[in-house]
CSV table of C-alpha atoms and ligand atoms in Angstrom, one decimal:
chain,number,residue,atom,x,y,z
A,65,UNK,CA,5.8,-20.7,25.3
A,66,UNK,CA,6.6,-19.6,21.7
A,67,UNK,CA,10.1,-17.7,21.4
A,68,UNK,CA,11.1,-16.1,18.2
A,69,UNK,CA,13.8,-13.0,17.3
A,70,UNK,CA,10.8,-11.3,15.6
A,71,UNK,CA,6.8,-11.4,15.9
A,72,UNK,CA,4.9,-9.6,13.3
A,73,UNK,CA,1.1,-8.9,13.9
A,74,UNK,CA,-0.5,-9.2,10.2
A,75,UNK,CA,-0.1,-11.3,7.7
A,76,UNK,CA,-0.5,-8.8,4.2
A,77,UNK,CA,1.9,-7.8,2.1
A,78,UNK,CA,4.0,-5.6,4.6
A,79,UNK,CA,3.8,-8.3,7.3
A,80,UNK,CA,5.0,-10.7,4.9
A,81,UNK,CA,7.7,-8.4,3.2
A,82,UNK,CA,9.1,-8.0,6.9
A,83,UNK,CA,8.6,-11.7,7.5
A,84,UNK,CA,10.9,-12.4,4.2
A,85,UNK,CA,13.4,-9.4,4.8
A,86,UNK,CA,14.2,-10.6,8.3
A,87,UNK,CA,14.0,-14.3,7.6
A,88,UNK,CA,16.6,-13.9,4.8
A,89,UNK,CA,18.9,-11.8,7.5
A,90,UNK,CA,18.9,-15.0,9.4
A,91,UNK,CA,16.4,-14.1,12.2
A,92,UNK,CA,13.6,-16.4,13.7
A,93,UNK,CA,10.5,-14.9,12.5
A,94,UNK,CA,6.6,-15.6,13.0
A,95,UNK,CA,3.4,-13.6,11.6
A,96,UNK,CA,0.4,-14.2,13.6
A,97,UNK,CA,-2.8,-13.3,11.3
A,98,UNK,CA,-6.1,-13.5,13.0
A,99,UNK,CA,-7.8,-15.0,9.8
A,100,UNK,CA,-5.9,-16.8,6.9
A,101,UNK,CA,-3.4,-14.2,6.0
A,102,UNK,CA,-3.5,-12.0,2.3
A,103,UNK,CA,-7.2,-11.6,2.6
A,104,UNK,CA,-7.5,-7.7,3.6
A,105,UNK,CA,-6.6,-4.3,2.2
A,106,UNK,CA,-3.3,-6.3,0.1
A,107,UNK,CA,-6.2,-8.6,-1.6
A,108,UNK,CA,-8.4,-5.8,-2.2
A,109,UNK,CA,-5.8,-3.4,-3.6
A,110,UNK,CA,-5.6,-1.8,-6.9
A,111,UNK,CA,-1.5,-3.1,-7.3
A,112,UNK,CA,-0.5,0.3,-8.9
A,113,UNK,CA,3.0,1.5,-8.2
A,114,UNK,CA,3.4,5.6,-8.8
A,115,UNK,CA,5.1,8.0,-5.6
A,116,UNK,CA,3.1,11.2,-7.4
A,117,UNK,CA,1.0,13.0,-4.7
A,118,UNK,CA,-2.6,12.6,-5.2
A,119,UNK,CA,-2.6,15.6,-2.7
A,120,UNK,CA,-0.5,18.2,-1.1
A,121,UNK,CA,-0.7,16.4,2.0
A,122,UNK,CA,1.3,13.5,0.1
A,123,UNK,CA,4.3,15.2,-0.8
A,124,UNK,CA,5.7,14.1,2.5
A,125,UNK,CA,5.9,10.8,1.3
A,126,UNK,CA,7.1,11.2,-2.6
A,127,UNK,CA,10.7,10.3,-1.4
A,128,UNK,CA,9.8,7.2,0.3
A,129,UNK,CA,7.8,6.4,-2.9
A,130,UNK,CA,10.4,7.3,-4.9
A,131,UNK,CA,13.0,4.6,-3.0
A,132,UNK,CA,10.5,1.7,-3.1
A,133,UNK,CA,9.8,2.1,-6.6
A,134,UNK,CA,13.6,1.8,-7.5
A,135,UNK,CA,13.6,-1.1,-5.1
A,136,UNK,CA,10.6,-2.9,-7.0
A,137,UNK,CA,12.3,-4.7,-10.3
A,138,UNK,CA,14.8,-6.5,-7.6
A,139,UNK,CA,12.1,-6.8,-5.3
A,140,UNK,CA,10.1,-8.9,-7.8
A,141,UNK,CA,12.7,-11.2,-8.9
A,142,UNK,CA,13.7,-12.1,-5.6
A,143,UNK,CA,10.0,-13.0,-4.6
A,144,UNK,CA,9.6,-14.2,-7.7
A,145,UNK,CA,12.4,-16.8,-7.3
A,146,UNK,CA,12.5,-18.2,-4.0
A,147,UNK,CA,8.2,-18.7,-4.2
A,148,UNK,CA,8.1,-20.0,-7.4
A,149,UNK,CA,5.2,-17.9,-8.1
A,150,UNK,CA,4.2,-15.1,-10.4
A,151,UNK,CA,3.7,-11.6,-9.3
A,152,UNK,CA,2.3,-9.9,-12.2
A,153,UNK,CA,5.0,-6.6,-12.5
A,154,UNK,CA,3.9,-4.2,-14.9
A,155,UNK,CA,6.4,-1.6,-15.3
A,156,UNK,CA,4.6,0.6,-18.7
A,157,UNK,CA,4.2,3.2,-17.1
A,158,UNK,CA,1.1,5.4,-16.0
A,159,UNK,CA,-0.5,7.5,-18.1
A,160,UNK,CA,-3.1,10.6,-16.9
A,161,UNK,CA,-5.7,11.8,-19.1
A,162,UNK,CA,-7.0,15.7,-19.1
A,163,UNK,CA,-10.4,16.1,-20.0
A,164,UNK,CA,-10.8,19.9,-18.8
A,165,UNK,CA,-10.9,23.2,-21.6
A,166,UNK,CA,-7.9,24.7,-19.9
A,167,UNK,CA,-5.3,21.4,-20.6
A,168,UNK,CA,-2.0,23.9,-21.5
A,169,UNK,CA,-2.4,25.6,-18.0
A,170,UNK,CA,-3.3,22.3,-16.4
A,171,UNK,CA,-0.5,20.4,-17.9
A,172,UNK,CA,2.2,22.6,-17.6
A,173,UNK,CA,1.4,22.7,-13.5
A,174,UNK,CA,1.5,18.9,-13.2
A,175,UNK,CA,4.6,18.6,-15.3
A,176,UNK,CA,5.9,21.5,-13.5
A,177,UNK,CA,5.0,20.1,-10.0
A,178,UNK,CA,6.3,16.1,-10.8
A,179,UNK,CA,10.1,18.2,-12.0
A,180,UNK,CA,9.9,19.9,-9.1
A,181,UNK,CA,9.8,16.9,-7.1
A,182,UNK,CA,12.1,15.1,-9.2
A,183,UNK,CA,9.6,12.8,-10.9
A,184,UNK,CA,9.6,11.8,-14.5
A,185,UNK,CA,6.2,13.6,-17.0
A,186,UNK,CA,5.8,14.1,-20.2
A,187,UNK,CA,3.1,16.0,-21.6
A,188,UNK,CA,1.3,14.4,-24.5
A,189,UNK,CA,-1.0,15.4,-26.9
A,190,UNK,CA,-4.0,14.1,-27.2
A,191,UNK,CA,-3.3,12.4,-30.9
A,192,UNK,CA,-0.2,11.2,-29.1
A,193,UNK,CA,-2.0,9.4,-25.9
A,194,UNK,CA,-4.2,8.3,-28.3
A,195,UNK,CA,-1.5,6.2,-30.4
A,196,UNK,CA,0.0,5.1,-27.6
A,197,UNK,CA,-4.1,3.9,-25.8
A,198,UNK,CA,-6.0,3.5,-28.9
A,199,UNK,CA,-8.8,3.2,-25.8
A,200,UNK,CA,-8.9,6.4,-24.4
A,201,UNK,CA,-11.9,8.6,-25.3
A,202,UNK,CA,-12.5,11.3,-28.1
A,203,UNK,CA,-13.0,13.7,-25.0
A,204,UNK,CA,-9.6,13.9,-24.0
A,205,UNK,CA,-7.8,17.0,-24.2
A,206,UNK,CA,-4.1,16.0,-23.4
A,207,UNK,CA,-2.4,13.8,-21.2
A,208,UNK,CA,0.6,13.2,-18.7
A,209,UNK,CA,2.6,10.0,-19.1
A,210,UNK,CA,4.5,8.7,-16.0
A,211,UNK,CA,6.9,6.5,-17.6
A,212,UNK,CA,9.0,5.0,-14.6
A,213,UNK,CA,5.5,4.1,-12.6
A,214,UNK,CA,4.0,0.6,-12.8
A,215,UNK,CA,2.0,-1.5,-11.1
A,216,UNK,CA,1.5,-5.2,-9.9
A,217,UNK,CA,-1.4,-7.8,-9.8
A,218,UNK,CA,-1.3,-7.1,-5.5
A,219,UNK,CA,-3.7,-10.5,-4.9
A,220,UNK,CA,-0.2,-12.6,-6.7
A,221,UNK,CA,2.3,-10.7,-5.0
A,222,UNK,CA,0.6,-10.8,-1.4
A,223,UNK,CA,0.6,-15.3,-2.1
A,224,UNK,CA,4.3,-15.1,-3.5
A,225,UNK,CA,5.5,-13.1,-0.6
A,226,UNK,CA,3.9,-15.5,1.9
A,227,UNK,CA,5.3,-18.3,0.1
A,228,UNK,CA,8.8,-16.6,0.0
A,229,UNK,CA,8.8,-15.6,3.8
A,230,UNK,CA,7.5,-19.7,4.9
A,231,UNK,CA,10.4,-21.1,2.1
A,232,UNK,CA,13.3,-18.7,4.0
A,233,UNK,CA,12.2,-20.2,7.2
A,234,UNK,CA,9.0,-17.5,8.8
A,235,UNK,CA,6.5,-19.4,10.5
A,236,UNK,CA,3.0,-18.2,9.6
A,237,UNK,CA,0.2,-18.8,12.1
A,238,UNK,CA,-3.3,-18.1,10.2
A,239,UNK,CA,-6.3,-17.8,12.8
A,240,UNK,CA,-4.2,-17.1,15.6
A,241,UNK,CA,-4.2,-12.8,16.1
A,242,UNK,CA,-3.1,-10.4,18.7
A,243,UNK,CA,-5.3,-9.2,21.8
A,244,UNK,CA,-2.6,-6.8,22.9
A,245,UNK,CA,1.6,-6.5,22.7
A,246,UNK,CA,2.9,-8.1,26.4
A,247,UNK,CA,4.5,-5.1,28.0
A,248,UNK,CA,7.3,-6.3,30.5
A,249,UNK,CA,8.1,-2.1,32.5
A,250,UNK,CA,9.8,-0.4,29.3
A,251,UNK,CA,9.8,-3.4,26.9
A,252,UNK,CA,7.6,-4.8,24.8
A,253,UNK,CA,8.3,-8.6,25.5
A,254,UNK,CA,6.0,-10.0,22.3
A,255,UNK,CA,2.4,-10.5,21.9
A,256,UNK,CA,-0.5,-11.7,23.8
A,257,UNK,CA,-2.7,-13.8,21.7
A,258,UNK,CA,-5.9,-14.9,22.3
A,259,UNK,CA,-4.6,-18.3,24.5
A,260,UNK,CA,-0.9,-17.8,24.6
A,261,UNK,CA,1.5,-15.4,25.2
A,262,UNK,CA,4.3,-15.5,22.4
A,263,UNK,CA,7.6,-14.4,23.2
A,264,UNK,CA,10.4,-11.9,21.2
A,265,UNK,CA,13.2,-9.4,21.2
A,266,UNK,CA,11.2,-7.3,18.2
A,267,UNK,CA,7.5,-7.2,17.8
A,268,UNK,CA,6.0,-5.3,14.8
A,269,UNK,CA,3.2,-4.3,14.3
A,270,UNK,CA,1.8,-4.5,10.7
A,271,UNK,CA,-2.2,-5.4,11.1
A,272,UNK,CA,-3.3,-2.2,8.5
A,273,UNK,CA,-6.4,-0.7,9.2
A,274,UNK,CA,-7.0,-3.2,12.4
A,275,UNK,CA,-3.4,-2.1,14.0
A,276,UNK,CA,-4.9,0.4,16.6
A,277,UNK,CA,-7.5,-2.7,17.6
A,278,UNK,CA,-4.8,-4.7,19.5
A,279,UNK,CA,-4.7,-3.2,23.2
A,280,UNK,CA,-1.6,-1.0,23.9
A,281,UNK,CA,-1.5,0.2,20.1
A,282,UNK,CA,-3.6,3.0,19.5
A,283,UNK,CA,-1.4,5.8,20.8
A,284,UNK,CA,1.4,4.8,18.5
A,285,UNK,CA,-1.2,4.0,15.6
A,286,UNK,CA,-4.4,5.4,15.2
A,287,UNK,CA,-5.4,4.0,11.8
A,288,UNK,CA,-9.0,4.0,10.9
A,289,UNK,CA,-10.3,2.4,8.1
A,290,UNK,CA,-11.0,3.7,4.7
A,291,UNK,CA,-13.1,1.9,2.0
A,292,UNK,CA,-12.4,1.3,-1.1
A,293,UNK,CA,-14.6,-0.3,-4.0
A,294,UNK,CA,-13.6,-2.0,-7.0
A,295,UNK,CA,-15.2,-3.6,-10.2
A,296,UNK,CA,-13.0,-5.9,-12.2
A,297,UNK,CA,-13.9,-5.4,-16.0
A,298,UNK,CA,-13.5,-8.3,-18.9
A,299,UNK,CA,-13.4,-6.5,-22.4
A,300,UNK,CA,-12.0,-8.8,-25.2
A,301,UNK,CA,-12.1,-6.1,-28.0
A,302,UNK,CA,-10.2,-3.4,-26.3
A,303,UNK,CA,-6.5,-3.3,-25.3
A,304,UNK,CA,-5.6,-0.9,-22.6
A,305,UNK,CA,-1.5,-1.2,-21.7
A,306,UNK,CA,-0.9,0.8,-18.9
A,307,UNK,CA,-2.3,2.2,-16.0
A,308,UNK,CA,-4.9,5.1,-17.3
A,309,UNK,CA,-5.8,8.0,-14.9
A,310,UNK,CA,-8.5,10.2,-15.0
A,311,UNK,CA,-10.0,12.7,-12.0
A,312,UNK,CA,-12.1,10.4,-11.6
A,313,UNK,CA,-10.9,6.8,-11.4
A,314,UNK,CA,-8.0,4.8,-12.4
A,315,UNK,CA,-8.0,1.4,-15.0
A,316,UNK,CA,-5.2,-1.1,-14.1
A,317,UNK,CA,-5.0,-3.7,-16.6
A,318,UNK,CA,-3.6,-7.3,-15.2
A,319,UNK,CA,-1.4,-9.8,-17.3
A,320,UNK,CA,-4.5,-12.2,-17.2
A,321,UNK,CA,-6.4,-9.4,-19.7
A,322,UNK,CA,-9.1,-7.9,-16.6
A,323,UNK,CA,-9.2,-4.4,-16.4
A,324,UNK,CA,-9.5,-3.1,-12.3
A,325,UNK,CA,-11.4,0.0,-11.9
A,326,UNK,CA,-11.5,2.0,-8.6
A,327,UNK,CA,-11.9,3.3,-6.2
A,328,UNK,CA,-14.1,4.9,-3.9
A,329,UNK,CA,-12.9,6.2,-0.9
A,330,UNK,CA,-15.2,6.2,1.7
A,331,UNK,CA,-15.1,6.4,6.0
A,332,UNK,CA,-17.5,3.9,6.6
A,333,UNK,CA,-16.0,1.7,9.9
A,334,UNK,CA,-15.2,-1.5,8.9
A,335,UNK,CA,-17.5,-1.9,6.7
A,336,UNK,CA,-17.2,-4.0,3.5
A,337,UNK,CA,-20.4,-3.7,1.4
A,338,UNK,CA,-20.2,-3.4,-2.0
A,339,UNK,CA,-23.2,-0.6,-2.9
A,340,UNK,CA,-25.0,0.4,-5.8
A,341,UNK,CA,-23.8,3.5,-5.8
A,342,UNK,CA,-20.5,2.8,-5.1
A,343,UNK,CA,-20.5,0.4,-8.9
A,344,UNK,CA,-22.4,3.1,-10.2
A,345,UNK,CA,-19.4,5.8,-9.9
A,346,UNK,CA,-16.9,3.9,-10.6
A,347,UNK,CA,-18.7,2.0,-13.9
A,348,UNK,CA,-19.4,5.5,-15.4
A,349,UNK,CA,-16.3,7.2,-15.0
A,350,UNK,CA,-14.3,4.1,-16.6
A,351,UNK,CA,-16.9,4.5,-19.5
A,352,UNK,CA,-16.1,8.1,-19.2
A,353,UNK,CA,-12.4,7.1,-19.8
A,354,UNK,CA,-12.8,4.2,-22.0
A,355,UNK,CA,-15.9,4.1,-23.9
A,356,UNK,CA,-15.0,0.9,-25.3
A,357,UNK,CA,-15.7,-0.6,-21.8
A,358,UNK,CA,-19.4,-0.3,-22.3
A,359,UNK,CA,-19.3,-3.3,-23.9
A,360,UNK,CA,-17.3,-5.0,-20.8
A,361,UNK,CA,-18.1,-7.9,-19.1
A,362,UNK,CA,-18.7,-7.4,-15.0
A,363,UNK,CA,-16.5,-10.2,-14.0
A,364,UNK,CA,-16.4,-8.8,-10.1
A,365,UNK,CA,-16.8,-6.3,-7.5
A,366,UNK,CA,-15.7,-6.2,-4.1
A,367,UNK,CA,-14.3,-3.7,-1.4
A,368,UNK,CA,-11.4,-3.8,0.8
A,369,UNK,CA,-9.8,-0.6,3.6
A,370,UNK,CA,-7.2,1.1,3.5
A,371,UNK,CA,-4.9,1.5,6.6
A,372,UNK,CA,-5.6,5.5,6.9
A,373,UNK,CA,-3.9,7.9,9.7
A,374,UNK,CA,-4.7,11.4,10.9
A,375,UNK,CA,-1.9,13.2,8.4
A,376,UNK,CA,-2.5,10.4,5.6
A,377,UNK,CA,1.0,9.6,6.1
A,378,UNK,CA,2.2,6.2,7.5
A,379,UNK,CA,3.4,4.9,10.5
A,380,UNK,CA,6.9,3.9,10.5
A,381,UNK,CA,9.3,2.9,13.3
A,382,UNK,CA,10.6,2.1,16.8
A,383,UNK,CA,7.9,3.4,19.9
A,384,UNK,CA,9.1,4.5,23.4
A,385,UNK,CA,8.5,0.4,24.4
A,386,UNK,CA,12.1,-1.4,23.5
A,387,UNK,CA,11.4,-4.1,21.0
A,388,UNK,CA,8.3,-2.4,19.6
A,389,UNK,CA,7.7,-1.3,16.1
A,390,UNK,CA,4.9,0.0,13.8
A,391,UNK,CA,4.8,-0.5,10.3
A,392,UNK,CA,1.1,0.3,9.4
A,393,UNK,CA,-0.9,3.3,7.8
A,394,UNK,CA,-0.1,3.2,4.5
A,395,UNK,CA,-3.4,4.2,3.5
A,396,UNK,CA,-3.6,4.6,-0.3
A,397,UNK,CA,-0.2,3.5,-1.1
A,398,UNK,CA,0.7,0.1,0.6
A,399,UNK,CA,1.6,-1.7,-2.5
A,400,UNK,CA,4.0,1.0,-2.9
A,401,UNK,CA,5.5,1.3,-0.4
A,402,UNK,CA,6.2,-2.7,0.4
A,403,UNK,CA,9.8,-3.0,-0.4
A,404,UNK,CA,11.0,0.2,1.2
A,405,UNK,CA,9.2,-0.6,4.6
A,406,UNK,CA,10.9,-4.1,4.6
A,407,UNK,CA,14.0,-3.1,4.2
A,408,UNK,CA,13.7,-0.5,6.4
A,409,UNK,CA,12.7,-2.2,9.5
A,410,UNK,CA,15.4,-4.7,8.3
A,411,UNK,CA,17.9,-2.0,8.5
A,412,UNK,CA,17.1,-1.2,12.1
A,413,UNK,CA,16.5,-4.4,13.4
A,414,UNK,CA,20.2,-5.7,12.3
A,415,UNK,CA,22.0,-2.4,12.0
A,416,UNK,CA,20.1,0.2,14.1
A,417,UNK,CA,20.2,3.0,11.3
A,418,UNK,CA,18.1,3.2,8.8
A,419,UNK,CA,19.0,4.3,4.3
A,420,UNK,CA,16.2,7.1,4.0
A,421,UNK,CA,15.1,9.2,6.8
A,422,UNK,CA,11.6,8.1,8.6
A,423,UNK,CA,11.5,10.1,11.5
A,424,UNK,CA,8.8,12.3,9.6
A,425,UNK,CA,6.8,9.1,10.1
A,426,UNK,CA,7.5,8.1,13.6
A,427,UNK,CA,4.7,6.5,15.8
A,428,UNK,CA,5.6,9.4,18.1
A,429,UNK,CA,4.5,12.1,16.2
A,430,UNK,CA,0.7,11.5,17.6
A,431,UNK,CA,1.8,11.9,21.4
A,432,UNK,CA,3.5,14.8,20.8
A,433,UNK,CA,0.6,16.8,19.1
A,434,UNK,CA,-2.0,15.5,22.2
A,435,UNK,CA,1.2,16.2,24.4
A,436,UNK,CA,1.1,20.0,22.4
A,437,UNK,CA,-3.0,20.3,22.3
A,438,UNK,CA,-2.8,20.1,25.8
A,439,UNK,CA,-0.1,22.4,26.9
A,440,UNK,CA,-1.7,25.1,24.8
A,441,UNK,CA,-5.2,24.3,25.8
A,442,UNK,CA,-6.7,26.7,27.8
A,443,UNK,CA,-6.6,26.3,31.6
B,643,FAD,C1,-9.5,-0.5,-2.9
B,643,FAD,C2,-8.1,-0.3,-2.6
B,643,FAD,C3,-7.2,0.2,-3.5
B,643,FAD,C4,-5.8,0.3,-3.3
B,643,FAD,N1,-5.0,0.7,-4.3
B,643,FAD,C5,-3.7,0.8,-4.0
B,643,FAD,C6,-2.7,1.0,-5.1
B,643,FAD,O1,-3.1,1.1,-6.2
B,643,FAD,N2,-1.4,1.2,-4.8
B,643,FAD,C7,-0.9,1.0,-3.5
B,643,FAD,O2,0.3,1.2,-3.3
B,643,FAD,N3,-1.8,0.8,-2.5
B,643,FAD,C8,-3.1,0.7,-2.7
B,643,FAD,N4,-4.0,0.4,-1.7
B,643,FAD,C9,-3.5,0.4,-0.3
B,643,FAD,C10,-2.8,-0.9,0.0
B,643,FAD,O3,-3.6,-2.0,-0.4
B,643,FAD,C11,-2.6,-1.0,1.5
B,643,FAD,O4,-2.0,0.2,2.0
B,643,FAD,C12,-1.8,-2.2,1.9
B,643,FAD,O5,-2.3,-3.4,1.3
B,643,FAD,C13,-1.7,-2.4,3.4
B,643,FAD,O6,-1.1,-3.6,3.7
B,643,FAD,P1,-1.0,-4.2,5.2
B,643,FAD,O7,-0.3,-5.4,5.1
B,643,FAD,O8,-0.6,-3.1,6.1
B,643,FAD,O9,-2.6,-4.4,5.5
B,643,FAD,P2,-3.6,-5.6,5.2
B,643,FAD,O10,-3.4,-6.1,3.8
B,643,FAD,O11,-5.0,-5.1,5.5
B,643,FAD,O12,-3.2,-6.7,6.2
B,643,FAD,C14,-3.4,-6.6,7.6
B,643,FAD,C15,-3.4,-8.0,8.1
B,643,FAD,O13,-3.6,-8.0,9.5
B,643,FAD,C16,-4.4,-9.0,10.0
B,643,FAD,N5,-4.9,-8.6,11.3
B,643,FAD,C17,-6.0,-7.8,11.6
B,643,FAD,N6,-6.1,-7.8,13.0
B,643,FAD,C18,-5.1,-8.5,13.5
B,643,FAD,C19,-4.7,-8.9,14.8
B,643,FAD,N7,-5.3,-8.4,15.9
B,643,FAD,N8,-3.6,-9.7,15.0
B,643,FAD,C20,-3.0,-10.2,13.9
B,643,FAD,N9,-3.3,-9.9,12.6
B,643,FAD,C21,-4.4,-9.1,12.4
B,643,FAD,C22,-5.5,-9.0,8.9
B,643,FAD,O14,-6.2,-10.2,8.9
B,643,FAD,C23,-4.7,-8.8,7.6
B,643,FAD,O15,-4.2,-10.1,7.1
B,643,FAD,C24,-5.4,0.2,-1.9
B,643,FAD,C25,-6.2,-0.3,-0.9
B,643,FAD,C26,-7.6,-0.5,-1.3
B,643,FAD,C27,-8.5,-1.0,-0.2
């Protein structure tokens, strides 16, 4: 039987980021994937790096975002380094176009509501975002620009991790995934795979939006899938520098000169079509944006799913097994939130505390509101 310090279910970037954290901190470590590893939600990903809430129900999370952003230049150059490979690190900035009549009241809430929660805006003109993306449209009213956010090609960085984590000594098993963790009374004693049983002191869980398929996980991680598509744009004439936001859709250019455009977000099961529709959206809104991009060249489309959790917020921590631990549901901001969920599981592997609080996103929370709804049910 297969004996390791550490098993990780899931080979994408947070598997592998664990893989390399706890690899370097001198522990025997293994991801089993149940497919070649890199090939799900970390492939499909949009790569951009920015801890402002999309939504209220986000704000949980800004200061976990906040932490793995500062992490990210060091983050890079270690991956960087002991791979060999490129990652593709932007770090321009983000910039968020206003389109809407109202843009002073509009602005000064956003800028109001990033200070408030200690995150860098400046309001721009629309002259002004204009020098600075000659691309942006006529229609644009006024802008914010994030100047600290950034983002990375995420198919690069998922390949140099994997590299990195194999180079400091993880073993990586690719078509090889987990039917259920082996529970020994209180203890998770490793995973059961689909002909072996694999042994270990820690087992984590990091299989994104699949996590709550492996038998014994669901209560700790009920992730579901949520789809995203993407169309990868080619436009030699136009130059777009950072990240551009609108309402609508988001244009990340890569080092290589594509432009990604996404995302829908859509609850679809596991379910990867690409749709008409789907193209449709997101191709008008980048024109919307950019009307340069008219011109642009399809060069791809695909979709991928996000790791999405009943609160949106994701799963981070040790269970009431000993030896098990969930590092899944990061929904929307994965990418993100890679370096801080390394070191974190790291930190309590080797030390038993952890640098920034997580018990907000404890794979505990969910029995405790079943164990709630059914105390107050009715009789
Ligand atoms: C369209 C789209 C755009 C996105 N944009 C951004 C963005 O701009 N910024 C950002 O921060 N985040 C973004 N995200 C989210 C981010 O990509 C994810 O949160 C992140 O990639 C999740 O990584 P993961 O390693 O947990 O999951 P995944 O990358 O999905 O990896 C899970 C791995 O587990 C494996 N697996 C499945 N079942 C098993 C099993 N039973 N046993 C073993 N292994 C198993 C899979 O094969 C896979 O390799 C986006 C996601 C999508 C889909």
């Amino acid at each position: 039987m297969k004996k390791f310090d550490a098993v990780i279910a899931g080979g994408g970037v947070i598997g592998g980021a664990i893989a390399l954290e706890l690899a370097r901190a001198g522990l025997r470590v293994a991801v089993f994937d149940r497919q070649q590893p890199g090939q799900e939600a970390s492939w499909a990903s949009a790569g951009i790096l920015s801890p402002a809430p999309e939504n209220p129900a986000m704000i949980a999370m800004v200061p976990l975002g906040k932490a793995s952003l500062a992490l990210y230049p060091e983050f890079i150059a270690q991956v960087e380094e002991i791979s060999g490979m490129g990652a593709g690190f932007r770090p321009k900035g983000t910039l968020e176009a206003l389109f809407s009549h109202d843009t002073r009241a509009e602005l000064s809430t956003i800028i109001a509501l990033h200070h408030g929660l200690g995150l860098q805006a400046e309001p721009l003109r629309a002259e002004d975002a204009r020098e600075l993306e000659p691309a942006l449209s006529e229609g644009v009213e006024a802008a914010v620009l994030r100047p600290e956010e950034a983002s990375v090609d995420n198919r690069a960085l998922t390949a140099a991790l994997l590299e990195a984590a194999q180079r400091s000594g993880a073993e990586i098993f690719s078509g090889n995934g987990a039917s259920a963790i082996w529970r020994d009374g209180k203890r998770c004693a490793g995973l059961l795979l689909q002909n072996e049983k694999v042994e270990a002191k820690w087992t984590i869980i990091a299989a994104g939006c699949f996590s709550a398929t492996i038998e014994g996980i669901a209560r700790y991680a009920p992730v579901r899938p949520a789809k995203g598509q993407m169309a990868a744009l080619r436009a030699d004439d136009l130059k777009i520098e950072r990240v551009l936001w609108s309402e609508k859709i988001y244009l990340v250019p890569r080092n290589d000169g594509r432009i990604v455009a996404g995302a829908t977000v859509e609850h679809a099961g596991f379910d990867k079509r690409v749709t008409a529709g789907g193209i449709a959206k997101i191709l008008s809104a980048a024109i919307e944006l950019a009307p340069g991009l008219a011109n642009a060249r399809i060069e791809e489309t695909w979709a991928g799913l996000r790791p999405d959790t009943p609160d949106h917020l994701p799963i981070l921590g040790p269970t009431d097994l000993d030896g098990l631990l969930m590092a899944t549901g990061h929904f929307r901001s994965g990418i993100l939130l890679t370096p801080i969920t390394a070191q974190l599981v790291r930190e309590w592997i080797t030390e038993q505390r952890v640098s920034v609080d997580w018990e907000r996103f404890s794979p505990l929370r969910f029995q405790s509101a079943a164990t709630d709804a059914a105390r107050h049910a009715p009789a």
